[in-house]
Each structure stands twice: as structure tokens, then as C-alpha cells.
Amino acid sequence: MSKLWQKTTNVNELVENFTVGRDREFDEQMAAFDVLGSLAHTRMLQSVGLMDSNDLELVQRELKNIYADIAQGGFKIEEHVEDVHSQVELLLTQRIGDAGKKIHSGRSRNDQVLVDLKLFFRSQLQEVVESTETLFRQLIELSEKHKDVLLPGYTHLQVAMPSSFGLWFGAYAESLVDDLELVLAAYRITNKNPLGSAAGYGSSFPLNRTLTTQLLGFDNLNYNVVYAQMGRGKTERIIAQAISTIAATLAKMAMDQTLYLSQNFSFVSYPDALTTGSSIMPHKKNPDVWEIMRGKCNRLQALPTDVAMMTTNLPSGYHRELQLLKELLFPAFADLKHCLQMATFMLQNITVKTDILNDAKYAYLFSVEEVNRLTLSGTPFRDAYKQVGLAIEAGDFNPDKTVNHTHEGSIGNLGNEQISASFDKLINNFDFGKVEQAIKGLVE
């Protein structure tokens, strides 16, 4: 197997297979980002006199060709090649000769992996934000559309007080706003440049780390070279927290929808094509999408613990088990994005029941409304509470089923405009345009 670090002795095959593991599988997902890192790094090398203009021209041209091959699905890490970095450098050297051997000056595989991961994570977080935004807009749209449709609210799974579909949809929209606060923190920590930290102790070459920061669209540097390496594992842990908080929102939504679709609730319905049946019970319409989503998102909520256990008690410097974090984070991103997209798809096809509260079992839902009505008419609250309670016990409770909630965030005043404004403010803080412009400047 071709290795950047190998000199003469071959590694035992068992050791080779055990230590490489699934790394090449996940490395292929980072191929485009490895090329971007090399495009920026070699431009910097030329600027400080470590690569001449002719070699730079050759390297840049062929790196862009490799980048195009990756975009078209024509890139693969060969079986005898250890990782994506080796594959890119091998291709480059095969195509342009000795100039391809010069691209590793001033960096280690450690900071090359780090920059690849940071660029990959940054891209994945952007996709998560975009999928979250699509779901958020869908929830706000449904909240406004169904704001006057009442449904029972529950506490302790007991009928409690009137709620509405406007409140239900809007609640999950606002939950996503808070979730994005954590995603933004993860994005800001991710969007710092470790390139130039080498193996974690810097380089005697006169590198210009500020230049590569600008070329790659990073917001800032990881300045301290030891901390740049220490940040591996920490970055993943913070990202895992961000992923898990969105997953928690989706898991709760999925649980609600599973209940609401059941015959005992029957608050919503979906087209037959979006539910599944039973092999022996012809009446069944199972909420399998929501159940699978609930399971996937519950598993994602364990992600921060998985990452923490992988990195707990590691001293500073690089350690090989950090490689295993890819096996946790890469599939987690895929699962979360898929769940966000499926939640949006399902809600695009939801039908809400408009006469839920006509059922007699929801009569007591209005007990608080009646207490409040009496209180507003001048009856002391405790007397009103007792009066309504006695009527319920005597079977004489016949409430007025109109609801008049006016305060901020209630049935009659959802606050969706303010929730949307908070979301828009958060989205603008990500500044994806700056990153896209930087990437465009590297590859064109």
C-alpha cells in the first residue's frame, strides 16, 4: 500500500487492515476538500518562495482537473493506496512529474487531515442548515394555514387545555431556531484554519497561514499550533452536540405524529402511499417514516457521548483513534439530513382534522377557559375554580367552547413573524456566500 510516510519496511498485513479500517471509504467523501486544501497551500508555497511559478502553474492546472474528476464521480482511492492524500499526490505526480512531489512542503498529514475535515464539516453543516431552513419554512407555513384549527393539549398524557395546530407547528419551528444557535456555534468553531500547524508543532518554513485562511474562506486561524491539533476531537464533539439537538427536536416531532396518526387520537392523516400496512390486518396505516425517524434521531442523541468516550483522557498531540471519529460523524450527517428532508416531505402531505374538539371526551378541555371567564366577570379565582370543579363532579359542566387567547405566543397571537425574524437573523450569521466565493476563486 502506498503511504506518504513509508520509507522501506512493509507493514504487516493484519496491522495494515486493522489500522486503516474504513478510513479509505470515508476519505473518498473528503477528496474534493483535500484538493481545495492543496490548491490553497501551493499558492501559498509559491508566495513565500518554496515553489516556482512554473511548478505552481502545472500543479494548479492538474489539481483543478482532479477536482473536476471528483465532481463528475471519476475519483476513487485505489486499493493499494492508503488514503485520499496519498491518492491525490500520486495522481498529481503521475501526471506532471516532480512538481507533484513538492506540494507537501510545509505541512504534515496531520494538518492536511485537519483542514480536509474542517472543510468537509463546514460543507456538511451548511447542508444541515439549508435542510433545517426548508423544514422551518414548511412549519411556519402550516402554522399560519391551520392557526384557527384547535386540538387538545395534554399534560401527563391527560387532556389539559385547548391548543391549536398553529401552536403545534409553530412550536417545532421555534425549537429549530434554538437548535440553529448550537449549529452556528459549531460552524464558527469549525470555520478556523489549522493548516500550517503541521504535526502540531509548526514548521521552520516561512509559511503564510493568513493567506491560506483567506484562500479557503475560513473566518480565522487556529493560531496556536498545539491547539490546532488538540481541536481535533473537540470540534467533532461540539458538532455532535449540534447534530443531537436538532435530532431531539425531530424525535419529539416524530413521536407526536406517531400518536396523532393513531386511531385513539386521529388528529392527522397522510396519503396511503406514505404509510405502510400489516401482513394480516387490512385496516392498518402505520407511521413507519416517523417511527424510523424517531429511532434514527434517538441514536443521534447518543452521538456526543460516543465522541466524548472516543476522546476522553487523550493528552495533547495526535493519536490514531481520532481517525475513528469519521465513522461516527460522517454517517451522522447523512442520517440527520435525510431525517430533515423526510420530515419536510411528510409535512408537505399532512391533512389535519378540523373538528377534533367536537368529541365529548374533550369537554373538560375548556374547564380553565370557564374558570378564567368567571374570574374576568368578577368572581374570585379560587371561587371560580371551585364552582367549575363542582359542576364537573355533578356532571353539569357545559362549557362555552370559544377560545380567546391574545397574549404573545398564544393561540390567538402565535408570534410567527417574530420567530421567523429570529431564524432569518441566525441564517445571515453563517455567511455561506463568503465561503462559496472563496472556493470559486480557488477552482476557476
Tab-separated table of C-alpha atoms in Angstrom:
chain	number	residue	atom	x	y	z
A	1	MET	CA	0.000	0.000	0.000
A	2	SER	CA	1.365	3.447	-0.980
A	3	LYS	CA	1.998	5.698	2.035
A	4	LEU	CA	3.230	9.232	2.449
A	5	TRP	CA	5.250	8.189	5.472
A	6	GLN	CA	6.699	4.839	4.331
A	7	LYS	CA	10.427	4.514	3.620
A	8	THR	CA	11.368	0.848	3.199
A	9	THR	CA	9.783	-1.673	5.578
A	10	ASN	CA	6.347	-3.008	4.707
A	11	VAL	CA	3.732	-3.105	7.449
A	12	ASN	CA	2.276	-6.453	8.440
A	13	GLU	CA	-0.978	-7.047	6.535
A	14	LEU	CA	-3.029	-7.677	9.682
A	15	VAL	CA	-1.752	-4.459	11.224
A	16	GLU	CA	-2.395	-2.666	7.946
A	17	ASN	CA	-6.006	-3.767	7.703
A	18	PHE	CA	-6.750	-3.123	11.364
A	19	THR	CA	-5.317	0.395	11.440
A	20	VAL	CA	-6.683	1.578	8.104
A	21	GLY	CA	-10.123	0.077	8.727
A	22	ARG	CA	-12.877	2.030	6.931
A	23	ASP	CA	-10.713	5.135	6.516
A	24	ARG	CA	-10.489	4.994	2.721
A	25	GLU	CA	-14.278	4.639	2.471
A	26	PHE	CA	-14.806	7.905	4.336
A	27	ASP	CA	-11.761	9.603	2.796
A	28	GLU	CA	-13.425	9.493	-0.628
A	29	GLN	CA	-16.051	11.859	0.740
A	30	MET	CA	-13.234	14.317	1.537
A	31	ALA	CA	-11.489	14.133	-1.838
A	32	ALA	CA	-12.732	17.479	-3.163
A	33	PHE	CA	-11.743	19.186	0.076
A	34	ASP	CA	-8.276	17.647	0.010
A	35	VAL	CA	-7.779	19.163	-3.440
A	36	LEU	CA	-9.016	22.557	-2.221
A	37	GLY	CA	-6.517	22.456	0.616
A	38	SER	CA	-3.698	21.687	-1.809
A	39	LEU	CA	-4.786	24.448	-4.213
A	40	ALA	CA	-4.543	26.969	-1.384
A	41	HIS	CA	-1.374	25.510	0.118
A	42	THR	CA	0.576	25.507	-3.153
A	43	ARG	CA	-0.397	29.098	-3.918
A	44	MET	CA	0.946	30.000	-0.516
A	45	LEU	CA	4.158	27.999	-1.138
A	46	GLN	CA	4.791	29.979	-4.304
A	47	SER	CA	4.166	33.270	-2.471
A	48	VAL	CA	6.901	32.506	0.086
A	49	GLY	CA	9.399	31.168	-2.465
A	50	LEU	CA	9.004	27.426	-1.803
A	51	MET	CA	7.605	26.687	-5.287
A	52	ASP	CA	8.435	28.415	-8.536
A	53	SER	CA	5.797	29.834	-10.847
A	54	ASN	CA	6.203	27.126	-13.497
A	55	ASP	CA	5.655	24.318	-10.996
A	56	LEU	CA	2.726	26.187	-9.471
A	57	GLU	CA	1.074	26.513	-12.858
A	58	LEU	CA	1.444	22.776	-13.506
A	59	VAL	CA	0.212	21.826	-10.036
A	60	GLN	CA	-2.747	24.200	-10.075
A	61	ARG	CA	-3.899	23.084	-13.513
A	62	GLU	CA	-3.784	19.387	-12.654
A	63	LEU	CA	-5.340	19.824	-9.206
A	64	LYS	CA	-8.268	21.567	-10.875
A	65	ASN	CA	-8.549	18.660	-13.320
A	66	ILE	CA	-8.639	16.217	-10.393
A	67	TYR	CA	-11.258	18.410	-8.711
A	68	ALA	CA	-13.385	18.214	-11.852
A	69	ASP	CA	-12.950	14.426	-11.953
A	70	ILE	CA	-14.185	14.209	-8.366
A	71	ALA	CA	-17.221	16.360	-9.155
A	72	GLN	CA	-18.079	14.002	-12.036
A	73	GLY	CA	-17.686	10.887	-9.895
A	74	GLY	CA	-14.465	9.799	-11.584
A	75	PHE	CA	-12.250	9.647	-8.498
A	76	LYS	CA	-11.508	6.537	-6.463
A	77	ILE	CA	-8.864	5.671	-3.905
A	78	GLU	CA	-7.065	2.678	-5.359
A	79	GLU	CA	-6.780	-0.486	-3.302
A	80	HIS	CA	-3.024	-0.186	-2.832
A	81	VAL	CA	-3.236	3.474	-1.746
A	82	GLU	CA	-3.603	4.308	1.935
A	83	ASP	CA	-5.731	7.460	1.944
A	84	VAL	CA	-7.101	10.370	-0.061
A	85	HIS	CA	-3.963	12.497	0.426
A	86	SER	CA	-1.767	9.748	-0.993
A	87	GLN	CA	-4.134	9.223	-3.921
A	88	VAL	CA	-4.223	12.889	-4.896
A	89	GLU	CA	-0.441	13.251	-4.636
A	90	LEU	CA	0.049	10.004	-6.583
A	91	LEU	CA	-2.223	11.163	-9.401
A	92	LEU	CA	-0.529	14.531	-9.477
A	93	THR	CA	2.972	13.033	-9.662
A	94	GLN	CA	1.939	10.548	-12.343
A	95	ARG	CA	0.552	13.356	-14.495
A	96	ILE	CA	3.085	16.188	-14.024
A	97	GLY	CA	6.177	14.518	-12.597
A	98	ASP	CA	8.427	16.031	-9.915
A	99	ALA	CA	6.351	19.161	-9.469
A	100	GLY	CA	3.694	16.944	-7.862
A	101	LYS	CA	6.178	15.852	-5.194
A	102	LYS	CA	6.594	19.413	-3.943
A	103	ILE	CA	3.070	20.034	-2.678
A	104	HIS	CA	3.690	18.543	0.776
A	105	SER	CA	6.383	21.045	1.771
A	106	GLY	CA	5.453	22.861	4.983
A	107	ARG	CA	2.646	20.555	6.062
A	108	SER	CA	2.142	17.203	7.734
A	109	ARG	CA	-0.522	14.625	7.061
A	110	ASN	CA	-1.888	15.737	10.457
A	111	ASP	CA	-2.776	19.268	9.418
A	112	GLN	CA	-3.727	18.061	5.937
A	113	VAL	CA	-6.321	15.736	7.508
A	114	LEU	CA	-7.443	18.538	9.804
A	115	VAL	CA	-8.049	21.011	7.011
A	116	ASP	CA	-9.860	18.364	4.953
A	117	LEU	CA	-12.108	17.576	7.923
A	118	LYS	CA	-12.784	21.232	8.668
A	119	LEU	CA	-13.752	21.896	5.055
A	120	PHE	CA	-15.903	18.755	4.943
A	121	PHE	CA	-17.629	19.560	8.239
A	122	ARG	CA	-18.193	23.144	7.143
A	123	SER	CA	-19.854	21.944	3.951
A	124	GLN	CA	-21.976	19.389	5.817
A	125	LEU	CA	-23.091	21.959	8.376
A	126	GLN	CA	-24.172	24.227	5.534
A	127	GLU	CA	-26.290	21.407	4.094
A	128	VAL	CA	-27.807	20.780	7.535
A	129	VAL	CA	-28.674	24.473	7.866
A	130	GLU	CA	-30.243	24.520	4.405
A	131	SER	CA	-32.346	21.412	5.128
A	132	THR	CA	-33.331	22.861	8.505
A	133	GLU	CA	-34.390	26.091	6.832
A	134	THR	CA	-36.626	24.192	4.389
A	135	LEU	CA	-38.317	22.371	7.269
A	136	PHE	CA	-38.640	25.617	9.252
A	137	ARG	CA	-40.391	27.400	6.363
A	138	GLN	CA	-42.747	24.428	5.966
A	139	LEU	CA	-43.641	24.501	9.667
A	140	ILE	CA	-44.328	28.248	9.652
A	141	GLU	CA	-46.481	27.904	6.535
A	142	LEU	CA	-48.542	25.133	8.155
A	143	SER	CA	-48.785	27.065	11.410
A	144	GLU	CA	-50.319	30.030	9.605
A	145	LYS	CA	-52.561	27.866	7.428
A	146	HIS	CA	-54.026	25.958	10.385
A	147	LYS	CA	-53.807	28.626	13.087
A	148	ASP	CA	-57.553	28.511	13.794
A	149	VAL	CA	-57.840	24.711	13.958
A	150	LEU	CA	-57.995	23.629	17.602
A	151	LEU	CA	-56.700	20.389	19.058
A	152	PRO	CA	-56.374	19.207	22.658
A	153	GLY	CA	-53.263	19.980	24.619
A	154	TYR	CA	-52.039	17.339	27.049
A	155	THR	CA	-50.078	17.269	30.281
A	156	HIS	CA	-49.131	13.868	31.762
A	157	LEU	CA	-50.859	12.490	28.630
A	158	GLN	CA	-54.124	13.693	30.175
A	159	VAL	CA	-56.491	16.093	28.397
A	160	ALA	CA	-55.440	19.529	29.653
A	161	MET	CA	-56.262	22.736	27.779
A	162	PRO	CA	-57.064	23.868	24.244
A	163	SER	CA	-54.163	24.065	21.840
A	164	SER	CA	-54.090	24.531	18.080
A	165	PHE	CA	-52.278	23.249	15.050
A	166	GLY	CA	-50.936	26.774	14.713
A	167	LEU	CA	-49.250	26.349	18.092
A	168	TRP	CA	-48.079	22.796	17.362
A	169	PHE	CA	-46.400	23.574	14.047
A	170	GLY	CA	-45.034	26.879	15.359
A	171	ALA	CA	-43.557	25.223	18.463
A	172	TYR	CA	-41.331	22.985	16.367
A	173	ALA	CA	-40.372	25.913	14.152
A	174	GLU	CA	-39.192	27.878	17.182
A	175	SER	CA	-37.386	24.815	18.516
A	176	LEU	CA	-35.346	24.764	15.306
A	177	VAL	CA	-34.335	28.380	15.937
A	178	ASP	CA	-32.705	27.410	19.224
A	179	ASP	CA	-31.180	24.338	17.599
A	180	LEU	CA	-29.521	26.549	14.983
A	181	GLU	CA	-27.881	28.586	17.750
A	182	LEU	CA	-25.824	25.496	18.563
A	183	VAL	CA	-25.212	24.767	14.889
A	184	LEU	CA	-23.906	28.318	14.469
A	185	ALA	CA	-21.507	27.825	17.388
A	186	ALA	CA	-20.318	24.550	15.841
A	187	TYR	CA	-19.900	26.247	12.463
A	188	ARG	CA	-17.846	29.099	13.922
A	189	ILE	CA	-15.536	26.707	15.760
A	190	THR	CA	-15.203	24.559	12.650
A	191	ASN	CA	-14.520	27.502	10.357
A	192	LYS	CA	-10.980	28.151	11.603
A	193	ASN	CA	-7.858	27.242	9.663
A	194	PRO	CA	-5.461	24.625	11.124
A	195	LEU	CA	-3.266	24.464	8.009
A	196	GLY	CA	0.353	25.225	8.850
A	197	SER	CA	0.235	23.581	12.273
A	198	ALA	CA	1.965	20.587	10.603
A	199	ALA	CA	2.261	17.710	13.099
A	200	GLY	CA	1.112	20.020	15.866
A	201	TYR	CA	4.323	21.943	16.412
A	202	GLY	CA	4.524	24.261	13.430
A	203	SER	CA	7.174	24.454	10.733
A	204	SER	CA	10.548	26.095	10.193
A	205	PHE	CA	9.364	27.090	6.714
A	206	PRO	CA	8.241	30.757	6.464
A	207	LEU	CA	4.580	29.845	5.906
A	208	ASN	CA	1.878	32.458	5.408
A	209	ARG	CA	-1.076	30.973	7.298
A	210	THR	CA	-3.141	34.136	6.937
A	211	LEU	CA	-3.065	33.689	3.154
A	212	THR	CA	-4.376	30.104	3.234
A	213	THR	CA	-7.059	31.245	5.697
A	214	GLN	CA	-8.274	33.813	3.184
A	215	LEU	CA	-7.977	31.498	0.181
A	216	LEU	CA	-10.054	28.769	1.839
A	217	GLY	CA	-12.716	31.154	3.134
A	218	PHE	CA	-12.061	30.459	6.804
A	219	ASP	CA	-13.166	33.124	9.266
A	220	ASN	CA	-9.959	32.903	11.266
A	221	LEU	CA	-6.960	30.798	12.212
A	222	ASN	CA	-6.474	28.207	14.862
A	223	TYR	CA	-3.450	30.229	15.926
A	224	ASN	CA	-1.648	28.044	18.418
A	225	VAL	CA	-0.262	25.050	16.521
A	226	VAL	CA	-0.595	22.715	19.508
A	227	TYR	CA	-4.219	23.759	19.986
A	228	ALA	CA	-4.903	23.260	16.274
A	229	GLN	CA	-4.185	19.557	16.805
A	230	MET	CA	-5.949	19.492	20.189
A	231	GLY	CA	-9.016	20.854	18.408
A	232	ARG	CA	-9.423	17.531	16.627
A	233	GLY	CA	-11.947	15.653	18.676
A	234	LYS	CA	-13.169	18.839	20.345
A	235	THR	CA	-14.558	20.131	17.061
A	236	GLU	CA	-16.295	16.808	16.458
A	237	ARG	CA	-17.746	16.820	19.988
A	238	ILE	CA	-19.256	20.284	19.508
A	239	ILE	CA	-20.633	19.328	16.090
A	240	ALA	CA	-22.113	16.198	17.673
A	241	GLN	CA	-23.929	18.387	20.219
A	242	ALA	CA	-25.371	20.487	17.389
A	243	ILE	CA	-26.489	17.406	15.474
A	244	SER	CA	-28.035	15.887	18.589
A	245	THR	CA	-30.111	18.960	19.434
A	246	ILE	CA	-31.766	19.009	16.004
A	247	ALA	CA	-32.255	15.256	16.315
A	248	ALA	CA	-34.016	15.760	19.665
A	249	THR	CA	-36.479	18.168	18.053
A	250	LEU	CA	-37.163	15.746	15.208
A	251	ALA	CA	-37.542	12.772	17.573
A	252	LYS	CA	-40.168	14.609	19.622
A	253	MET	CA	-41.993	15.685	16.458
A	254	ALA	CA	-41.911	12.104	15.197
A	255	MET	CA	-43.353	10.836	18.474
A	256	ASP	CA	-46.186	13.381	18.325
A	257	GLN	CA	-47.001	12.402	14.767
A	258	THR	CA	-46.971	8.713	15.633
A	259	LEU	CA	-49.534	9.394	18.376
A	260	TYR	CA	-51.601	11.800	16.296
A	261	LEU	CA	-51.965	9.296	13.458
A	262	SER	CA	-53.226	6.532	15.773
A	263	GLN	CA	-56.952	5.804	15.922
A	264	ASN	CA	-57.096	6.799	19.598
A	265	PHE	CA	-56.035	10.343	18.656
A	266	SER	CA	-56.831	10.619	14.934
A	267	PHE	CA	-55.690	14.243	14.685
A	268	VAL	CA	-53.918	13.920	11.306
A	269	SER	CA	-53.816	11.690	8.258
A	270	TYR	CA	-51.462	11.014	5.351
A	271	PRO	CA	-51.963	9.607	1.857
A	272	ASP	CA	-51.903	5.810	1.764
A	273	ALA	CA	-48.670	5.904	-0.244
A	274	LEU	CA	-46.843	7.480	2.720
A	275	THR	CA	-47.855	4.869	5.277
A	276	THR	CA	-47.451	1.102	5.437
A	277	GLY	CA	-49.814	-1.748	6.185
A	278	SER	CA	-49.913	-5.057	8.028
A	279	SER	CA	-49.478	-8.543	6.588
A	280	ILE	CA	-52.613	-9.728	8.448
A	281	MET	CA	-54.560	-6.581	9.468
A	282	PRO	CA	-56.039	-4.869	6.396
A	283	HIS	CA	-57.086	-1.725	8.294
A	284	LYS	CA	-53.575	-0.705	9.352
A	285	LYS	CA	-51.909	2.579	8.282
A	286	ASN	CA	-48.597	2.548	10.093
A	287	PRO	CA	-46.457	5.701	10.590
A	288	ASP	CA	-43.244	3.906	9.636
A	289	VAL	CA	-41.479	7.042	8.356
A	290	TRP	CA	-41.966	8.791	11.690
A	291	GLU	CA	-41.005	5.674	13.646
A	292	ILE	CA	-37.776	5.169	11.700
A	293	MET	CA	-37.050	8.878	12.111
A	294	ARG	CA	-37.635	8.612	15.845
A	295	GLY	CA	-35.194	5.703	16.046
A	296	LYS	CA	-32.517	7.373	13.942
A	297	CYS	CA	-32.795	10.636	15.872
A	298	ASN	CA	-32.684	8.900	19.240
A	299	ARG	CA	-29.486	7.229	18.101
A	300	LEU	CA	-28.114	10.625	17.016
A	301	GLN	CA	-28.770	11.966	20.501
A	302	ALA	CA	-26.152	9.493	21.756
A	303	LEU	CA	-23.552	10.908	19.343
A	304	PRO	CA	-21.967	13.425	21.771
A	305	THR	CA	-21.372	10.612	24.276
A	306	ASP	CA	-19.840	8.386	21.586
A	307	VAL	CA	-17.450	11.165	20.558
A	308	ALA	CA	-16.618	12.047	24.158
A	309	MET	CA	-15.799	8.429	25.020
A	310	MET	CA	-13.520	8.205	21.995
A	311	THR	CA	-11.553	11.281	23.062
A	312	THR	CA	-11.701	11.257	26.874
A	313	ASN	CA	-8.312	11.405	28.647
A	314	LEU	CA	-6.273	11.808	25.466
A	315	PRO	CA	-3.243	14.020	26.088
A	316	SER	CA	-2.294	16.789	23.665
A	317	GLY	CA	-0.904	15.797	20.305
A	318	TYR	CA	-2.205	13.409	17.672
A	319	HIS	CA	-3.490	9.903	18.460
A	320	ARG	CA	-4.600	7.341	15.911
A	321	GLU	CA	-8.047	6.657	17.406
A	322	LEU	CA	-9.061	10.154	16.297
A	323	GLN	CA	-9.369	8.566	12.858
A	324	LEU	CA	-12.360	6.582	14.177
A	325	LEU	CA	-14.357	9.774	14.675
A	326	LYS	CA	-15.086	9.728	10.946
A	327	GLU	CA	-17.057	6.521	11.480
A	328	LEU	CA	-19.285	8.418	13.911
A	329	LEU	CA	-19.647	11.838	12.270
A	330	PHE	CA	-19.881	11.041	8.565
A	331	PRO	CA	-22.924	8.716	8.810
A	332	ALA	CA	-24.483	11.040	11.418
A	333	PHE	CA	-24.529	13.929	8.957
A	334	ALA	CA	-26.141	11.698	6.326
A	335	ASP	CA	-28.801	10.439	8.749
A	336	LEU	CA	-29.676	13.905	10.051
A	337	LYS	CA	-30.015	15.426	6.583
A	338	HIS	CA	-32.181	12.512	5.459
A	339	CYS	CA	-34.434	12.882	8.502
A	340	LEU	CA	-34.811	16.632	7.934
A	341	GLN	CA	-35.734	16.047	4.306
A	342	MET	CA	-38.222	13.278	5.153
A	343	ALA	CA	-39.864	15.388	7.877
A	344	THR	CA	-40.400	18.161	5.344
A	345	PHE	CA	-41.753	15.706	2.777
A	346	MET	CA	-44.227	14.168	5.223
A	347	LEU	CA	-45.483	17.547	6.433
A	348	GLN	CA	-45.984	18.680	2.865
A	349	ASN	CA	-48.575	15.898	2.611
A	350	ILE	CA	-50.263	16.148	6.023
A	351	THR	CA	-54.029	16.580	6.444
A	352	VAL	CA	-55.241	17.939	9.784
A	353	LYS	CA	-58.633	17.094	11.263
A	354	THR	CA	-60.717	20.231	11.769
A	355	ASP	CA	-63.460	19.010	14.166
A	356	ILE	CA	-61.436	17.233	16.833
A	357	LEU	CA	-62.917	19.082	19.800
A	358	ASN	CA	-66.486	18.129	18.913
A	359	ASP	CA	-65.810	14.799	20.607
A	360	ALA	CA	-67.453	14.744	24.078
A	361	LYS	CA	-64.286	13.449	25.730
A	362	TYR	CA	-62.718	16.857	25.192
A	363	ALA	CA	-65.408	18.810	27.060
A	364	TYR	CA	-63.254	19.167	30.179
A	365	LEU	CA	-60.575	20.728	27.993
A	366	PHE	CA	-62.419	24.016	28.479
A	367	SER	CA	-62.505	23.944	32.295
A	368	VAL	CA	-59.725	26.516	32.596
A	369	GLU	CA	-61.390	28.693	29.971
A	370	GLU	CA	-64.576	28.653	32.068
A	371	VAL	CA	-62.681	29.458	35.290
A	372	ASN	CA	-60.989	32.374	33.532
A	373	ARG	CA	-64.327	33.588	32.096
A	374	LEU	CA	-65.892	33.642	35.570
A	375	THR	CA	-62.819	35.387	37.000
A	376	LEU	CA	-62.964	38.068	34.312
A	377	SER	CA	-66.650	38.553	35.224
A	378	GLY	CA	-65.693	39.363	38.802
A	379	THR	CA	-65.714	36.002	40.595
A	380	PRO	CA	-62.571	35.468	42.722
A	381	PHE	CA	-60.312	32.899	41.037
A	382	ARG	CA	-60.468	30.337	43.883
A	383	ASP	CA	-64.263	30.546	43.969
A	384	ALA	CA	-64.444	30.200	40.202
A	385	TYR	CA	-62.135	27.179	40.320
A	386	LYS	CA	-64.326	25.529	42.982
A	387	GLN	CA	-67.537	26.347	41.117
A	388	VAL	CA	-66.325	24.757	37.885
A	389	GLY	CA	-64.905	21.755	39.748
A	390	LEU	CA	-68.229	21.063	41.452
A	391	ALA	CA	-70.071	21.349	38.124
A	392	ILE	CA	-67.698	18.767	36.609
A	393	GLU	CA	-68.235	16.391	39.526
A	394	ALA	CA	-72.001	16.781	39.271
A	395	GLY	CA	-71.978	16.201	35.513
A	396	ASP	CA	-73.396	19.680	34.930
A	397	PHE	CA	-70.395	21.158	33.132
A	398	ASN	CA	-71.497	22.616	29.787
A	399	PRO	CA	-68.710	24.943	28.694
A	400	ASP	CA	-68.579	27.684	26.114
A	401	LYS	CA	-66.129	26.241	23.569
A	402	THR	CA	-64.814	29.536	22.259
A	403	VAL	CA	-61.197	30.399	22.961
A	404	ASN	CA	-59.914	33.929	23.419
A	405	HIS	CA	-56.142	33.931	23.903
A	406	THR	CA	-54.444	37.174	22.929
A	407	HIS	CA	-51.040	37.345	24.612
A	408	GLU	CA	-47.785	36.850	22.715
A	409	GLY	CA	-47.197	33.262	21.666
A	410	SER	CA	-50.720	32.049	22.415
A	411	ILE	CA	-53.440	30.566	20.197
A	412	GLY	CA	-54.626	33.962	19.015
A	413	ASN	CA	-51.196	35.593	18.707
A	414	LEU	CA	-48.720	32.976	17.518
A	415	GLY	CA	-45.692	35.228	17.088
A	416	ASN	CA	-44.689	33.516	13.856
A	417	GLU	CA	-43.437	36.778	12.403
A	418	GLN	CA	-41.060	37.253	15.335
A	419	ILE	CA	-39.965	33.604	15.245
A	420	SER	CA	-39.217	33.927	11.520
A	421	ALA	CA	-37.251	37.122	12.114
A	422	SER	CA	-35.112	35.333	14.715
A	423	PHE	CA	-34.483	32.496	12.275
A	424	ASP	CA	-33.536	34.857	9.443
A	425	LYS	CA	-31.103	36.707	11.705
A	426	LEU	CA	-29.415	33.432	12.586
A	427	ILE	CA	-29.187	32.294	8.971
A	428	ASN	CA	-27.480	35.531	7.978
A	429	ASN	CA	-24.758	34.921	10.578
A	430	PHE	CA	-23.484	31.867	8.694
A	431	ASP	CA	-22.255	33.937	5.716
A	432	PHE	CA	-22.141	30.997	3.308
A	433	GLY	CA	-21.646	33.395	0.402
A	434	LYS	CA	-18.144	34.274	1.585
A	435	VAL	CA	-17.137	30.593	1.603
A	436	GLU	CA	-18.661	29.930	-1.807
A	437	GLN	CA	-16.837	32.924	-3.260
A	438	ALA	CA	-13.520	31.686	-1.827
A	439	ILE	CA	-13.969	28.181	-3.261
A	440	LYS	CA	-14.905	29.640	-6.627
A	441	GLY	CA	-11.689	31.674	-6.578
A	442	LEU	CA	-9.631	28.513	-5.986
A	443	VAL	CA	-11.110	26.240	-8.630
A	444	GLU	CA	-11.787	28.607	-11.529
